[in-house]
Amino acid sequence: MASTTSPAAALLKRQLKEIQTGKDLPGISCGLVNDSNIFEWEVMLMINDDCKYYGGGNFRARMVFPPTYPHMPPSLTFQTPIPFHPNIYQNGNLCISILHPPEEDEYGYETAAERWSPVQSPETILLSTISLFHSPNDESPANVEAARLLREEREGKHKEFRKRCRKCVRESLGED
């Protein structure tokens, strides 16, 4: 673990305080997993009801920052099971371009500008994550089945994607 007096720790303390005291982030709550470790945050994302697929869900996640933050990205892993989202792996890890290391994509899918850069912050990560609940990305999925069913639903073939999303929401609320 990095020193709590490191530049990364000082930056994270300031960013956490800004999120906790700011009013610009409705539906986002952050705190430390352990008061002695600024590098590990617990996050709650409360998705508003107007979200087509995941509206009303409350999803817990953990954001872990490396000692080299802000030069390298944190990871974001959902603690609340979300077994059905195109951009979330089965183990809960979020797949989003801004959390990929700041280097050229070896497969040529992402540009360097789409990947992590030190101008990103926990706030931009969390806002991008909320955006993925509103508009899942089916182009480079972490969950291929979810992406396929989303595409099929958009084509009007069925409502299976929406049905499975609603099940995730109910589970996030402890209803299933």
mmCIF file with all atom_site columns, C-alpha atoms in Angstrom:
data_model
loop_
_atom_site.group_PDB
_atom_site.id
_atom_site.type_symbol
_atom_site.label_atom_id
_atom_site.label_alt_id
_atom_site.label_comp_id
_atom_site.label_asym_id
_atom_site.label_entity_id
_atom_site.label_seq_id
_atom_site.pdbx_PDB_ins_code
_atom_site.Cartn_x
_atom_site.Cartn_y
_atom_site.Cartn_z
_atom_site.occupancy
_atom_site.B_iso_or_equiv
_atom_site.pdbx_formal_charge
_atom_site.auth_seq_id
_atom_site.auth_comp_id
_atom_site.auth_asym_id
_atom_site.auth_atom_id
_atom_site.pdbx_PDB_model_num
ATOM 1   C CA . MET A 1 1   ? 0.000   0.000   0.000   1.00 0.00 ? 1   MET A CA 1
ATOM 2   C CA . ALA A 1 2   ? 1.257   3.465   -0.815  1.00 0.00 ? 2   ALA A CA 1
ATOM 3   C CA . SER A 1 3   ? 2.011   5.953   1.899   1.00 0.00 ? 3   SER A CA 1
ATOM 4   C CA . THR A 1 4   ? -0.918  8.005   3.151   1.00 0.00 ? 4   THR A CA 1
ATOM 5   C CA . THR A 1 5   ? 1.310   11.069  2.736   1.00 0.00 ? 5   THR A CA 1
ATOM 6   C CA . SER A 1 6   ? 2.130   10.432  -0.927  1.00 0.00 ? 6   SER A CA 1
ATOM 7   C CA . PRO A 1 7   ? 1.002   12.886  -3.608  1.00 0.00 ? 7   PRO A CA 1
ATOM 8   C CA . ALA A 1 8   ? -1.513  10.255  -4.805  1.00 0.00 ? 8   ALA A CA 1
ATOM 9   C CA . ALA A 1 9   ? -2.994  9.960   -1.305  1.00 0.00 ? 9   ALA A CA 1
ATOM 10  C CA . ALA A 1 10  ? -3.286  13.740  -0.956  1.00 0.00 ? 10  ALA A CA 1
ATOM 11  C CA . LEU A 1 11  ? -5.030  13.999  -4.328  1.00 0.00 ? 11  LEU A CA 1
ATOM 12  C CA . LEU A 1 12  ? -7.440  11.166  -3.475  1.00 0.00 ? 12  LEU A CA 1
ATOM 13  C CA . LYS A 1 13  ? -8.319  12.740  -0.116  1.00 0.00 ? 13  LYS A CA 1
ATOM 14  C CA . ARG A 1 14  ? -9.212  15.978  -1.877  1.00 0.00 ? 14  ARG A CA 1
ATOM 15  C CA . GLN A 1 15  ? -11.188 14.200  -4.622  1.00 0.00 ? 15  GLN A CA 1
ATOM 16  C CA . LEU A 1 16  ? -13.141 12.094  -2.116  1.00 0.00 ? 16  LEU A CA 1
ATOM 17  C CA . LYS A 1 17  ? -14.015 15.183  -0.098  1.00 0.00 ? 17  LYS A CA 1
ATOM 18  C CA . GLU A 1 18  ? -15.192 16.980  -3.262  1.00 0.00 ? 18  GLU A CA 1
ATOM 19  C CA . ILE A 1 19  ? -17.485 14.067  -4.162  1.00 0.00 ? 19  ILE A CA 1
ATOM 20  C CA . GLN A 1 20  ? -18.833 13.774  -0.619  1.00 0.00 ? 20  GLN A CA 1
ATOM 21  C CA . THR A 1 21  ? -19.578 17.485  -0.262  1.00 0.00 ? 21  THR A CA 1
ATOM 22  C CA . GLY A 1 22  ? -20.564 18.220  -3.856  1.00 0.00 ? 22  GLY A CA 1
ATOM 23  C CA . LYS A 1 23  ? -24.174 18.356  -4.894  1.00 0.00 ? 23  LYS A CA 1
ATOM 24  C CA . ASP A 1 24  ? -23.477 17.827  -8.626  1.00 0.00 ? 24  ASP A CA 1
ATOM 25  C CA . LEU A 1 25  ? -23.451 14.034  -8.429  1.00 0.00 ? 25  LEU A CA 1
ATOM 26  C CA . PRO A 1 26  ? -26.959 12.832  -7.692  1.00 0.00 ? 26  PRO A CA 1
ATOM 27  C CA . GLY A 1 27  ? -27.158 9.094   -7.209  1.00 0.00 ? 27  GLY A CA 1
ATOM 28  C CA . ILE A 1 28  ? -23.481 8.681   -6.294  1.00 0.00 ? 28  ILE A CA 1
ATOM 29  C CA . SER A 1 29  ? -22.210 8.042   -2.784  1.00 0.00 ? 29  SER A CA 1
ATOM 30  C CA . CYS A 1 30  ? -18.557 7.334   -1.890  1.00 0.00 ? 30  CYS A CA 1
ATOM 31  C CA . GLY A 1 31  ? -16.641 6.467   1.232   1.00 0.00 ? 31  GLY A CA 1
ATOM 32  C CA . LEU A 1 32  ? -13.587 4.541   2.309   1.00 0.00 ? 32  LEU A CA 1
ATOM 33  C CA . VAL A 1 33  ? -13.703 0.782   2.750   1.00 0.00 ? 33  VAL A CA 1
ATOM 34  C CA . ASN A 1 34  ? -11.276 1.223   5.645   1.00 0.00 ? 34  ASN A CA 1
ATOM 35  C CA . ASP A 1 35  ? -10.557 4.629   7.181   1.00 0.00 ? 35  ASP A CA 1
ATOM 36  C CA . SER A 1 36  ? -6.815  3.966   7.100   1.00 0.00 ? 36  SER A CA 1
ATOM 37  C CA . ASN A 1 37  ? -6.682  3.295   3.334   1.00 0.00 ? 37  ASN A CA 1
ATOM 38  C CA . ILE A 1 38  ? -7.476  6.198   0.990   1.00 0.00 ? 38  ILE A CA 1
ATOM 39  C CA . PHE A 1 39  ? -6.690  3.940   -2.003  1.00 0.00 ? 39  PHE A CA 1
ATOM 40  C CA . GLU A 1 40  ? -9.826  1.788   -1.634  1.00 0.00 ? 40  GLU A CA 1
ATOM 41  C CA . TRP A 1 41  ? -13.269 3.344   -1.952  1.00 0.00 ? 41  TRP A CA 1
ATOM 42  C CA . GLU A 1 42  ? -16.732 1.904   -1.555  1.00 0.00 ? 42  GLU A CA 1
ATOM 43  C CA . VAL A 1 43  ? -19.189 3.369   -4.029  1.00 0.00 ? 43  VAL A CA 1
ATOM 44  C CA . MET A 1 44  ? -22.971 3.220   -4.246  1.00 0.00 ? 44  MET A CA 1
ATOM 45  C CA . LEU A 1 45  ? -24.614 4.038   -7.564  1.00 0.00 ? 45  LEU A CA 1
ATOM 46  C CA . MET A 1 46  ? -28.330 4.689   -7.286  1.00 0.00 ? 46  MET A CA 1
ATOM 47  C CA . ILE A 1 47  ? -29.713 4.646   -10.810 1.00 0.00 ? 47  ILE A CA 1
ATOM 48  C CA . ASN A 1 48  ? -32.615 7.043   -11.289 1.00 0.00 ? 48  ASN A CA 1
ATOM 49  C CA . ASP A 1 49  ? -36.003 5.736   -12.319 1.00 0.00 ? 49  ASP A CA 1
ATOM 50  C CA . ASP A 1 50  ? -35.937 7.255   -15.798 1.00 0.00 ? 50  ASP A CA 1
ATOM 51  C CA . CYS A 1 51  ? -33.170 4.829   -16.847 1.00 0.00 ? 51  CYS A CA 1
ATOM 52  C CA . LYS A 1 52  ? -34.742 2.487   -19.409 1.00 0.00 ? 52  LYS A CA 1
ATOM 53  C CA . TYR A 1 53  ? -33.075 -0.747  -18.318 1.00 0.00 ? 53  TYR A CA 1
ATOM 54  C CA . TYR A 1 54  ? -31.564 -0.418  -14.839 1.00 0.00 ? 54  TYR A CA 1
ATOM 55  C CA . GLY A 1 55  ? -33.742 2.341   -13.346 1.00 0.00 ? 55  GLY A CA 1
ATOM 56  C CA . GLY A 1 56  ? -34.292 2.114   -9.602  1.00 0.00 ? 56  GLY A CA 1
ATOM 57  C CA . GLY A 1 57  ? -31.268 -0.138  -9.042  1.00 0.00 ? 57  GLY A CA 1
ATOM 58  C CA . ASN A 1 58  ? -28.739 0.400   -6.258  1.00 0.00 ? 58  ASN A CA 1
ATOM 59  C CA . PHE A 1 59  ? -25.358 -1.036  -7.178  1.00 0.00 ? 59  PHE A CA 1
ATOM 60  C CA . ARG A 1 60  ? -22.393 -1.265  -4.794  1.00 0.00 ? 60  ARG A CA 1
ATOM 61  C CA . ALA A 1 61  ? -18.882 -1.162  -6.219  1.00 0.00 ? 61  ALA A CA 1
ATOM 62  C CA . ARG A 1 62  ? -15.320 -0.900  -5.033  1.00 0.00 ? 62  ARG A CA 1
ATOM 63  C CA . MET A 1 63  ? -12.815 1.438   -6.648  1.00 0.00 ? 63  MET A CA 1
ATOM 64  C CA . VAL A 1 64  ? -9.157  0.590   -6.016  1.00 0.00 ? 64  VAL A CA 1
ATOM 65  C CA . PHE A 1 65  ? -6.483  3.139   -6.910  1.00 0.00 ? 65  PHE A CA 1
ATOM 66  C CA . PRO A 1 66  ? -2.878  2.188   -7.661  1.00 0.00 ? 66  PRO A CA 1
ATOM 67  C CA . PRO A 1 67  ? 0.005   3.952   -5.873  1.00 0.00 ? 67  PRO A CA 1
ATOM 68  C CA . THR A 1 68  ? 0.835   5.522   -9.253  1.00 0.00 ? 68  THR A CA 1
ATOM 69  C CA . TYR A 1 69  ? -2.546  7.292   -9.470  1.00 0.00 ? 69  TYR A CA 1
ATOM 70  C CA . PRO A 1 70  ? -3.302  9.620   -11.320 1.00 0.00 ? 70  PRO A CA 1
ATOM 71  C CA . HIS A 1 71  ? -0.814  8.363   -13.907 1.00 0.00 ? 71  HIS A CA 1
ATOM 72  C CA . MET A 1 72  ? -2.466  4.935   -13.978 1.00 0.00 ? 72  MET A CA 1
ATOM 73  C CA . PRO A 1 73  ? -6.199  4.203   -13.661 1.00 0.00 ? 73  PRO A CA 1
ATOM 74  C CA . PRO A 1 74  ? -8.055  2.638   -10.769 1.00 0.00 ? 74  PRO A CA 1
ATOM 75  C CA . SER A 1 75  ? -10.164 -0.479  -11.144 1.00 0.00 ? 75  SER A CA 1
ATOM 76  C CA . LEU A 1 76  ? -13.903 -0.525  -10.502 1.00 0.00 ? 76  LEU A CA 1
ATOM 77  C CA . THR A 1 77  ? -15.504 -3.813  -9.473  1.00 0.00 ? 77  THR A CA 1
ATOM 78  C CA . PHE A 1 78  ? -19.165 -4.236  -8.652  1.00 0.00 ? 78  PHE A CA 1
ATOM 79  C CA . GLN A 1 79  ? -19.890 -5.922  -5.329  1.00 0.00 ? 79  GLN A CA 1
ATOM 80  C CA . THR A 1 80  ? -23.599 -6.159  -6.063  1.00 0.00 ? 80  THR A CA 1
ATOM 81  C CA . PRO A 1 81  ? -23.965 -8.973  -8.592  1.00 0.00 ? 81  PRO A CA 1
ATOM 82  C CA . ILE A 1 82  ? -24.778 -7.572  -12.020 1.00 0.00 ? 82  ILE A CA 1
ATOM 83  C CA . PRO A 1 83  ? -24.855 -10.736 -14.087 1.00 0.00 ? 83  PRO A CA 1
ATOM 84  C CA . PHE A 1 84  ? -26.392 -9.037  -17.064 1.00 0.00 ? 84  PHE A CA 1
ATOM 85  C CA . HIS A 1 85  ? -24.773 -5.886  -18.429 1.00 0.00 ? 85  HIS A CA 1
ATOM 86  C CA . PRO A 1 86  ? -22.808 -5.695  -21.699 1.00 0.00 ? 86  PRO A CA 1
ATOM 87  C CA . ASN A 1 87  ? -19.959 -3.782  -20.030 1.00 0.00 ? 87  ASN A CA 1
ATOM 88  C CA . ILE A 1 88  ? -19.528 -5.760  -16.815 1.00 0.00 ? 88  ILE A CA 1
ATOM 89  C CA . TYR A 1 89  ? -17.619 -9.039  -16.652 1.00 0.00 ? 89  TYR A CA 1
ATOM 90  C CA . GLN A 1 90  ? -19.047 -11.961 -14.667 1.00 0.00 ? 90  GLN A CA 1
ATOM 91  C CA . ASN A 1 91  ? -16.539 -11.229 -11.858 1.00 0.00 ? 91  ASN A CA 1
ATOM 92  C CA . GLY A 1 92  ? -17.974 -7.692  -11.503 1.00 0.00 ? 92  GLY A CA 1
ATOM 93  C CA . ASN A 1 93  ? -15.116 -5.817  -13.205 1.00 0.00 ? 93  ASN A CA 1
ATOM 94  C CA . LEU A 1 94  ? -16.229 -2.839  -15.247 1.00 0.00 ? 94  LEU A CA 1
ATOM 95  C CA . CYS A 1 95  ? -15.028 -2.684  -18.846 1.00 0.00 ? 95  CYS A CA 1
ATOM 96  C CA . ILE A 1 96  ? -14.829 0.941   -19.960 1.00 0.00 ? 96  ILE A CA 1
ATOM 97  C CA . SER A 1 97  ? -12.213 2.636   -22.109 1.00 0.00 ? 97  SER A CA 1
ATOM 98  C CA . ILE A 1 98  ? -11.271 5.325   -19.609 1.00 0.00 ? 98  ILE A CA 1
ATOM 99  C CA . LEU A 1 99  ? -10.104 2.637   -17.163 1.00 0.00 ? 99  LEU A CA 1
ATOM 100 C CA . HIS A 1 100 ? -7.722  1.088   -19.685 1.00 0.00 ? 100 HIS A CA 1
ATOM 101 C CA . PRO A 1 101 ? -4.037  2.000   -19.236 1.00 0.00 ? 101 PRO A CA 1
ATOM 102 C CA . PRO A 1 102 ? -2.761  5.065   -21.124 1.00 0.00 ? 102 PRO A CA 1
ATOM 103 C CA . GLU A 1 103 ? -1.100  3.275   -23.989 1.00 0.00 ? 103 GLU A CA 1
ATOM 104 C CA . GLU A 1 104 ? -1.916  2.352   -27.542 1.00 0.00 ? 104 GLU A CA 1
ATOM 105 C CA . ASP A 1 105 ? -4.528  -0.389  -27.862 1.00 0.00 ? 105 ASP A CA 1
ATOM 106 C CA . GLU A 1 106 ? -2.748  -3.440  -29.274 1.00 0.00 ? 106 GLU A CA 1
ATOM 107 C CA . TYR A 1 107 ? -5.937  -4.423  -31.147 1.00 0.00 ? 107 TYR A CA 1
ATOM 108 C CA . GLY A 1 108 ? -6.528  -0.957  -32.578 1.00 0.00 ? 108 GLY A CA 1
ATOM 109 C CA . TYR A 1 109 ? -10.041 -0.711  -31.173 1.00 0.00 ? 109 TYR A CA 1
ATOM 110 C CA . GLU A 1 110 ? -9.476  2.320   -28.930 1.00 0.00 ? 110 GLU A CA 1
ATOM 111 C CA . THR A 1 111 ? -7.472  5.439   -29.552 1.00 0.00 ? 111 THR A CA 1
ATOM 112 C CA . ALA A 1 112 ? -5.104  6.679   -26.863 1.00 0.00 ? 112 ALA A CA 1
ATOM 113 C CA . ALA A 1 113 ? -7.487  9.619   -26.328 1.00 0.00 ? 113 ALA A CA 1
ATOM 114 C CA . GLU A 1 114 ? -10.270 7.235   -25.266 1.00 0.00 ? 114 GLU A CA 1
ATOM 115 C CA . ARG A 1 115 ? -8.123  5.539   -22.638 1.00 0.00 ? 115 ARG A CA 1
ATOM 116 C CA . TRP A 1 116 ? -7.011  6.682   -19.193 1.00 0.00 ? 116 TRP A CA 1
ATOM 117 C CA . SER A 1 117 ? -5.268  9.998   -18.786 1.00 0.00 ? 117 SER A CA 1
ATOM 118 C CA . PRO A 1 118 ? -4.440  11.923  -15.603 1.00 0.00 ? 118 PRO A CA 1
ATOM 119 C CA . VAL A 1 119 ? -7.164  14.465  -16.400 1.00 0.00 ? 119 VAL A CA 1
ATOM 120 C CA . GLN A 1 120 ? -9.729  11.785  -15.511 1.00 0.00 ? 120 GLN A CA 1
ATOM 121 C CA . SER A 1 121 ? -10.917 11.622  -11.925 1.00 0.00 ? 121 SER A CA 1
ATOM 122 C CA . PRO A 1 122 ? -13.110 9.433   -9.728  1.00 0.00 ? 122 PRO A CA 1
ATOM 123 C CA . GLU A 1 123 ? -15.963 11.793  -10.614 1.00 0.00 ? 123 GLU A CA 1
ATOM 124 C CA . THR A 1 124 ? -15.542 11.312  -14.372 1.00 0.00 ? 124 THR A CA 1
ATOM 125 C CA . ILE A 1 125 ? -15.262 7.541   -13.894 1.00 0.00 ? 125 ILE A CA 1
ATOM 126 C CA . LEU A 1 126 ? -18.474 7.395   -11.863 1.00 0.00 ? 126 LEU A CA 1
ATOM 127 C CA . LEU A 1 127 ? -20.380 9.652   -14.267 1.00 0.00 ? 127 LEU A CA 1
ATOM 128 C CA . SER A 1 128 ? -19.226 7.469   -17.176 1.00 0.00 ? 128 SER A CA 1
ATOM 129 C CA . THR A 1 129 ? -20.336 4.373   -15.275 1.00 0.00 ? 129 THR A CA 1
ATOM 130 C CA . ILE A 1 130 ? -23.798 5.844   -14.650 1.00 0.00 ? 130 ILE A CA 1
ATOM 131 C CA . SER A 1 131 ? -23.918 6.680   -18.356 1.00 0.00 ? 131 SER A CA 1
ATOM 132 C CA . LEU A 1 132 ? -23.288 3.002   -19.175 1.00 0.00 ? 132 LEU A CA 1
ATOM 133 C CA . PHE A 1 133 ? -26.362 2.033   -17.170 1.00 0.00 ? 133 PHE A CA 1
ATOM 134 C CA . HIS A 1 134 ? -28.408 4.461   -19.246 1.00 0.00 ? 134 HIS A CA 1
ATOM 135 C CA . SER A 1 135 ? -26.802 3.535   -22.546 1.00 0.00 ? 135 SER A CA 1
ATOM 136 C CA . PRO A 1 136 ? -24.916 0.213   -22.484 1.00 0.00 ? 136 PRO A CA 1
ATOM 137 C CA . ASN A 1 137 ? -22.164 -0.178  -25.084 1.00 0.00 ? 137 ASN A CA 1
ATOM 138 C CA . ASP A 1 138 ? -22.663 -3.326  -27.146 1.00 0.00 ? 138 ASP A CA 1
ATOM 139 C CA . GLU A 1 139 ? -19.712 -2.729  -29.493 1.00 0.00 ? 139 GLU A CA 1
ATOM 140 C CA . SER A 1 140 ? -16.919 -4.251  -27.377 1.00 0.00 ? 140 SER A CA 1
ATOM 141 C CA . PRO A 1 141 ? -18.772 -6.234  -24.744 1.00 0.00 ? 141 PRO A CA 1
ATOM 142 C CA . ALA A 1 142 ? -17.507 -7.817  -21.567 1.00 0.00 ? 142 ALA A CA 1
ATOM 143 C CA . ASN A 1 143 ? -20.723 -9.889  -21.583 1.00 0.00 ? 143 ASN A CA 1
ATOM 144 C CA . VAL A 1 144 ? -21.330 -11.093 -25.143 1.00 0.00 ? 144 VAL A CA 1
ATOM 145 C CA . GLU A 1 145 ? -24.772 -12.563 -24.448 1.00 0.00 ? 145 GLU A CA 1
ATOM 146 C CA . ALA A 1 146 ? -26.017 -9.311  -22.906 1.00 0.00 ? 146 ALA A CA 1
ATOM 147 C CA . ALA A 1 147 ? -24.712 -7.345  -25.902 1.00 0.00 ? 147 ALA A CA 1
ATOM 148 C CA . ARG A 1 148 ? -26.387 -9.727  -28.348 1.00 0.00 ? 148 ARG A CA 1
ATOM 149 C CA . LEU A 1 149 ? -29.745 -9.527  -26.568 1.00 0.00 ? 149 LEU A CA 1
ATOM 150 C CA . LEU A 1 150 ? -29.484 -5.721  -26.366 1.00 0.00 ? 150 LEU A CA 1
ATOM 151 C CA . ARG A 1 151 ? -28.919 -5.523  -30.134 1.00 0.00 ? 151 ARG A CA 1
ATOM 152 C CA . GLU A 1 152 ? -31.830 -7.886  -30.769 1.00 0.00 ? 152 GLU A CA 1
ATOM 153 C CA . GLU A 1 153 ? -34.107 -5.837  -28.510 1.00 0.00 ? 153 GLU A CA 1
ATOM 154 C CA . ARG A 1 154 ? -33.122 -2.637  -30.312 1.00 0.00 ? 154 ARG A CA 1
ATOM 155 C CA . GLU A 1 155 ? -34.125 -4.393  -33.544 1.00 0.00 ? 155 GLU A CA 1
ATOM 156 C CA . GLY A 1 156 ? -37.531 -5.118  -32.012 1.00 0.00 ? 156 GLY A CA 1
ATOM 157 C CA . LYS A 1 157 ? -37.103 -8.897  -31.870 1.00 0.00 ? 157 LYS A CA 1
ATOM 158 C CA . HIS A 1 158 ? -37.990 -9.338  -28.176 1.00 0.00 ? 158 HIS A CA 1
ATOM 159 C CA . LYS A 1 159 ? -37.788 -7.837  -24.682 1.00 0.00 ? 159 LYS A CA 1
ATOM 160 C CA . GLU A 1 160 ? -35.454 -10.419 -23.109 1.00 0.00 ? 160 GLU A CA 1
ATOM 161 C CA . PHE A 1 161 ? -32.712 -7.867  -22.417 1.00 0.00 ? 161 PHE A CA 1
ATOM 162 C CA . ARG A 1 162 ? -35.079 -5.579  -20.501 1.00 0.00 ? 162 ARG A CA 1
ATOM 163 C CA . LYS A 1 163 ? -36.495 -8.550  -18.567 1.00 0.00 ? 163 LYS A CA 1
ATOM 164 C CA . ARG A 1 164 ? -33.039 -9.640  -17.413 1.00 0.00 ? 164 ARG A CA 1
ATOM 165 C CA . CYS A 1 165 ? -32.050 -6.066  -16.496 1.00 0.00 ? 165 CYS A CA 1
ATOM 166 C CA . ARG A 1 166 ? -35.155 -5.710  -14.330 1.00 0.00 ? 166 ARG A CA 1
ATOM 167 C CA . LYS A 1 167 ? -34.150 -8.926  -12.552 1.00 0.00 ? 167 LYS A CA 1
ATOM 168 C CA . CYS A 1 168 ? -30.723 -7.362  -11.809 1.00 0.00 ? 168 CYS A CA 1
ATOM 169 C CA . VAL A 1 169 ? -32.477 -4.291  -10.403 1.00 0.00 ? 169 VAL A CA 1
ATOM 170 C CA . ARG A 1 170 ? -34.712 -6.391  -8.143  1.00 0.00 ? 170 ARG A CA 1
ATOM 171 C CA . GLU A 1 171 ? -31.667 -8.336  -6.912  1.00 0.00 ? 171 GLU A CA 1
ATOM 172 C CA . SER A 1 172 ? -29.815 -5.070  -6.201  1.00 0.00 ? 172 SER A CA 1
ATOM 173 C CA . LEU A 1 173 ? -32.731 -4.082  -3.964  1.00 0.00 ? 173 LEU A CA 1
ATOM 174 C CA . GLY A 1 174 ? -32.775 -7.453  -2.193  1.00 0.00 ? 174 GLY A CA 1
ATOM 175 C CA . GLU A 1 175 ? -36.101 -8.420  -3.741  1.00 0.00 ? 175 GLU A CA 1
ATOM 176 C CA . ASP A 1 176 ? -35.035 -11.682 -5.381  1.00 0.00 ? 176 ASP A CA 1
#
